[in-house]
């Protein structure tokens, strides 16, 4: 833990901080942004939300990281492919947009990203000072391509990194100041700065969050409001602590700042209402990036318990359950229990294993032709008055119960109809529908409480077992960042426990409930970031 | 500047910094706030032992008290409970649901009391009970217990509440470090051999071990002797010095308090989660609270406490807390029940 005295000493010696905001304009990039925005909006309207999310992620990454323009054309092309295909699938309007987008990308391919150029220059100027960059861990590679003398200490990639940093001179940030989503940065850089100068590099029109710099205790929070974009505010002193300086650059030339913040040009604001709709309930999560797979991460519900190993503590609770929001730290180790259930003498499946399968089939059947599904179900004997509403409800992911038909016969009818309409069997074995029904019954409380107790017993047993193997785990952790431990026989559960080093932790990302505790791709998480 | 050195995280010894002495002074001043319930919130620019330092200051102030001991804080807790009952709960005819009612309390209060000497027979505390006397009516017999001879109250227990639990005090805590830390304090030597539960420290949400580890990272060097902060707090079983305990400890992770010797005058909460746990706990609903939060916490957590503060403003109004000059880097918000 960094000493509080060093922080207070810094505060006492430096009662002013400077925010230097460098805003860049490039007419071609402006056009690119405008086209992306309209493409995203049109795609949402045309039920192409998956593709829209990809375009959004691409744009937001460009706005919050120094991504070179070179290669942009290929990237955009990889989203949708040939224009003829786009036209057939989405119509002429989107196809026209797409065509213009590809053309503008061609222009951008030949241009240098002004922010990249400015940063290269800035890093050379700051080479003898103590500066740091705040960015997402996956953006580090872009910065490294601009300047070859970075060390790990130059990068702050989480609020924990910031919290543990000693005072320094400059903080570099690309993109607007936001507390969540793409390009997020802790409010503490405004409310508890540990540096003298914040150098912010943004594209023209990207406004900071209106309440960034949040301190729940202080009524007069040091928030930077929108007005600082204007010339009048450029010299505005804020709450006695911050001085703000604004510079604008057009086509690499410095100009007189002329813009007033406009929501119409702020991509984050414009695209905020456009989210991928889903039946999945989104929950706040803590994302854990692990060493064993650089393309995947694991989301945990914010207040869930996660078994971790902290190599820095020599006490018995080096291995224990920790709350995701509080206890997960970089360089500690995540412990993944074996995936199969303990044998309590019942079905050897996860609580929602079968329900995931038949719900997917149900969703596909509804997407294909809901009316036909309803007719088929009624003809087969499922004569519910509110059948259409029921079908929507049965698609919901399992929570404490599995949403499904109330009666076993109805469930059988549903599976039979899905088998017929999809042309393939929902379950590999024909009798597995009985197991699926038992899964539903269990979720309804027939053995609900027992299930909860059983899970707690399993976790406690696992932790005790691992604690008894602490010496072996500790010695392996000094040389390996990912390893597995075989569970000895006689403990009621089998398999291997995966122990992998935590690379970084990110809080506050909303993810669908059904991906919690499972590996999912980072690209997928990026789509949910907003 | 205090005549002692401090060291954080095993770093070099330095003169006592301003922020540290400010926090101790803040705790010293705020423990005896009178009037309706107050909630003082402090936000810090970094993680620190701020809560423990405020608790230390409060504890030192209590050492100056002429009548501080845990039987009296138990007395005060019964009086507070009775006041809440007669002033609020007795006039409320709804099924108790404080959140729905919006009365600002966390749980109902009762005027029923059980006598452990008479098979836990239920008696009633009378409405003319005040801080100097407690009147109990039992089977038409009225008993009055005066504050100056409070010990009979230890046989009584609020219906549904925890019984009084005396400590086997032995030994004496060392006067010197506290006198050096607060040189202007006139310490009552009698208090050095009597336990007290006037001050309660609510530790970090990671639990007791984590709190001890954190407070152990700050050390004081006074007259060539070295004291860790957690030793100075005299929380029961945290130190082997002696059995005297001048502070109770609330484990915000397990939501248990280390000893039930009556509720405290003040609770100091370390961190956002700890503060939320304290504000939701019925045992503390009539007690002044000081909460210390870290501004470098993530946005979700800051918003959680921000929402709680907003909801408190329905019944609490902000007032200007003037007992201390502001300290650079520390923000303060003071709320008082209206």
CSV table of N, CA, C and O in Angstrom, one decimal, chain A residues 184-227:
chain,number,residue,atom,x,y,z
A,184,UNK,N,-12.7,4.3,-20.2
A,184,UNK,CA,-13.0,4.7,-18.8
A,184,UNK,C,-11.7,5.0,-18.0
A,184,UNK,O,-10.7,4.4,-18.3
A,185,UNK,N,-11.9,5.9,-17.1
A,185,UNK,CA,-10.7,6.3,-16.2
A,185,UNK,C,-11.3,6.6,-14.9
A,185,UNK,O,-12.5,7.1,-14.8
A,186,UNK,N,-10.6,6.4,-13.8
A,186,UNK,CA,-11.2,6.6,-12.5
A,186,UNK,C,-11.5,8.1,-12.2
A,186,UNK,O,-10.7,9.0,-12.7
A,187,UNK,N,-12.6,8.4,-11.6
A,187,UNK,CA,-13.0,9.8,-11.2
A,187,UNK,C,-11.8,10.4,-10.4
A,187,UNK,O,-11.7,11.6,-10.3
A,188,UNK,N,-11.1,9.6,-9.7
A,188,UNK,CA,-10.0,10.1,-8.8
A,188,UNK,C,-9.0,10.9,-9.5
A,188,UNK,O,-8.3,11.7,-8.9
A,189,UNK,N,-8.9,10.8,-10.8
A,189,UNK,CA,-7.8,11.6,-11.5
A,189,UNK,C,-8.2,13.1,-11.4
A,189,UNK,O,-7.4,14.0,-11.5
A,190,UNK,N,-9.5,13.4,-11.1
A,190,UNK,CA,-10.0,14.8,-11.0
A,190,UNK,C,-10.1,15.1,-9.5
A,190,UNK,O,-9.7,16.1,-9.0
A,191,UNK,N,-10.7,14.1,-8.7
A,191,UNK,CA,-10.9,14.4,-7.3
A,191,UNK,C,-9.7,14.2,-6.4
A,191,UNK,O,-9.7,14.7,-5.3
A,192,UNK,N,-8.8,13.4,-6.9
A,192,UNK,CA,-7.6,13.1,-6.0
A,192,UNK,C,-6.4,12.9,-7.0
A,192,UNK,O,-5.8,11.8,-7.1
A,193,UNK,N,-6.0,14.0,-7.7
A,193,UNK,CA,-5.0,13.9,-8.7
A,193,UNK,C,-3.6,13.6,-8.0
A,193,UNK,O,-3.3,14.3,-6.9
A,194,UNK,N,-2.8,12.8,-8.6
A,194,UNK,CA,-1.5,12.5,-8.1
A,194,UNK,C,-0.4,13.0,-9.1
A,194,UNK,O,0.7,12.4,-9.2
A,195,UNK,N,-0.8,13.9,-9.9
A,195,UNK,CA,0.1,14.4,-10.9
A,195,UNK,C,-0.1,15.9,-11.1
A,195,UNK,O,-1.1,16.4,-10.6
A,196,UNK,N,0.8,16.5,-11.9
A,196,UNK,CA,0.7,17.9,-12.0
A,196,UNK,C,-0.1,18.3,-13.3
A,196,UNK,O,-0.9,19.3,-13.2
A,197,UNK,N,0.0,17.5,-14.3
A,197,UNK,CA,-0.6,17.9,-15.6
A,197,UNK,C,-1.2,16.7,-16.2
A,197,UNK,O,-0.6,15.7,-16.3
A,198,UNK,N,-2.5,16.9,-16.6
A,198,UNK,CA,-3.2,15.9,-17.4
A,198,UNK,C,-3.2,16.3,-18.8
A,198,UNK,O,-3.8,17.4,-19.2
A,199,UNK,N,-2.6,15.5,-19.7
A,199,UNK,CA,-2.6,15.9,-21.1
A,199,UNK,C,-3.6,14.9,-21.8
A,199,UNK,O,-3.5,13.7,-21.8
A,200,UNK,N,-4.7,15.6,-22.3
A,200,UNK,CA,-5.8,14.8,-22.9
A,200,UNK,C,-5.8,15.0,-24.4
A,200,UNK,O,-5.8,16.2,-24.8
A,201,UNK,N,-5.9,13.9,-25.1
A,201,UNK,CA,-5.9,14.0,-26.6
A,201,UNK,C,-7.2,13.4,-27.0
A,201,UNK,O,-7.6,12.3,-26.8
A,202,UNK,N,-8.0,14.3,-27.7
A,202,UNK,CA,-9.4,13.8,-28.1
A,202,UNK,C,-9.6,14.3,-29.5
A,202,UNK,O,-9.0,15.2,-30.0
A,203,UNK,N,-10.6,13.6,-30.1
A,203,UNK,CA,-11.1,14.0,-31.4
A,203,UNK,C,-12.2,15.1,-31.2
A,203,UNK,O,-12.9,15.0,-30.2
A,204,UNK,N,-12.2,16.0,-32.0
A,204,UNK,CA,-13.1,17.1,-31.9
A,204,UNK,C,-14.5,16.6,-31.7
A,204,UNK,O,-15.0,15.6,-32.4
A,205,UNK,N,-15.3,17.2,-30.8
A,205,UNK,CA,-16.6,16.8,-30.5
A,205,UNK,C,-16.8,15.7,-29.4
A,205,UNK,O,-17.9,15.5,-29.0
A,206,UNK,N,-15.7,15.1,-29.0
A,206,UNK,CA,-15.9,14.1,-28.0
A,206,UNK,C,-15.9,14.8,-26.6
A,206,UNK,O,-14.9,15.3,-26.2
A,207,UNK,N,-17.1,14.8,-26.0
A,207,UNK,CA,-17.2,15.5,-24.7
A,207,UNK,C,-17.0,14.5,-23.6
A,207,UNK,O,-17.3,13.3,-23.7
A,208,UNK,N,-16.5,15.1,-22.5
A,208,UNK,CA,-16.4,14.3,-21.3
A,208,UNK,C,-17.8,14.0,-20.7
A,208,UNK,O,-18.7,14.8,-20.9
A,209,UNK,N,-17.8,13.0,-19.8
A,209,UNK,CA,-19.1,12.8,-19.1
A,209,UNK,C,-19.4,14.0,-18.2
A,209,UNK,O,-18.5,14.6,-17.6
A,210,UNK,N,-20.7,14.4,-18.2
A,210,UNK,CA,-21.0,15.6,-17.5
A,210,UNK,C,-20.7,15.6,-16.0
A,210,UNK,O,-20.5,16.6,-15.4
A,211,UNK,N,-20.8,14.4,-15.4
A,211,UNK,CA,-20.5,14.4,-14.0
A,211,UNK,C,-19.2,13.6,-13.6
A,211,UNK,O,-19.1,13.1,-12.6
A,212,UNK,N,-18.3,13.7,-14.6
A,212,UNK,CA,-17.0,13.0,-14.3
A,212,UNK,C,-16.3,13.8,-13.2
A,212,UNK,O,-16.3,15.0,-13.2
A,213,UNK,N,-15.7,13.0,-12.3
A,213,UNK,CA,-15.0,13.7,-11.2
A,213,UNK,C,-16.0,13.7,-10.0
A,213,UNK,O,-16.1,14.6,-9.2
A,214,UNK,N,-16.6,12.5,-9.8
A,214,UNK,CA,-17.6,12.4,-8.8
A,214,UNK,C,-17.0,12.1,-7.4
A,214,UNK,O,-16.2,11.2,-7.2
A,215,UNK,N,-17.4,12.9,-6.4
A,215,UNK,CA,-17.1,12.6,-5.0
A,215,UNK,C,-18.4,12.7,-4.2
A,215,UNK,O,-19.0,13.8,-4.1
A,216,UNK,N,-18.9,11.6,-3.7
A,216,UNK,CA,-20.3,11.6,-3.1
A,216,UNK,C,-20.3,12.5,-1.8
A,216,UNK,O,-21.3,12.9,-1.4
A,217,UNK,N,-19.1,12.7,-1.3
A,217,UNK,CA,-19.1,13.5,0.0
A,217,UNK,C,-19.2,15.0,-0.3
A,217,UNK,O,-19.7,15.8,0.5
A,218,UNK,N,-18.6,15.4,-1.4
A,218,UNK,CA,-18.5,16.8,-1.6
A,218,UNK,C,-19.6,17.3,-2.5
A,218,UNK,O,-19.7,16.9,-3.6
A,219,UNK,N,-20.4,18.3,-2.0
A,219,UNK,CA,-21.5,18.9,-2.8
A,219,UNK,C,-20.9,19.6,-4.0
A,219,UNK,O,-21.4,19.6,-5.1
A,220,UNK,N,-19.7,20.3,-3.8
A,220,UNK,CA,-19.1,21.0,-4.9
A,220,UNK,C,-18.1,20.1,-5.5
A,220,UNK,O,-16.9,20.5,-5.6
A,221,UNK,N,-18.5,19.0,-6.0
A,221,UNK,CA,-17.6,18.1,-6.6
A,221,UNK,C,-16.8,18.7,-7.8
A,221,UNK,O,-17.3,19.6,-8.4
A,222,UNK,N,-15.6,18.3,-7.9
A,222,UNK,CA,-14.7,19.0,-8.9
A,222,UNK,C,-15.1,18.3,-10.3
A,222,UNK,O,-14.3,17.7,-10.9
A,223,UNK,N,-16.3,18.5,-10.7
A,223,UNK,CA,-16.6,17.9,-12.0
A,223,UNK,C,-16.3,19.0,-13.1
A,223,UNK,O,-16.3,20.2,-12.9
A,224,UNK,N,-16.0,18.4,-14.2
A,224,UNK,CA,-15.6,19.3,-15.3
A,224,UNK,C,-16.8,19.3,-16.2
A,224,UNK,O,-17.2,18.3,-16.8
A,225,UNK,N,-17.6,20.4,-16.3
A,225,UNK,CA,-18.8,20.4,-17.1
A,225,UNK,C,-18.5,20.6,-18.6
A,225,UNK,O,-17.4,20.9,-19.0
A,226,UNK,N,-19.5,20.5,-19.3
A,226,UNK,CA,-19.4,20.5,-20.8
A,226,UNK,C,-18.8,21.8,-21.3
A,226,UNK,O,-18.1,21.9,-22.3
A,227,UNK,N,-19.0,22.9,-20.5
A,227,UNK,CA,-18.7,24.2,-21.0
A,227,UNK,C,-17.2,24.4,-21.2
A,227,UNK,O,-16.8,25.4,-21.9
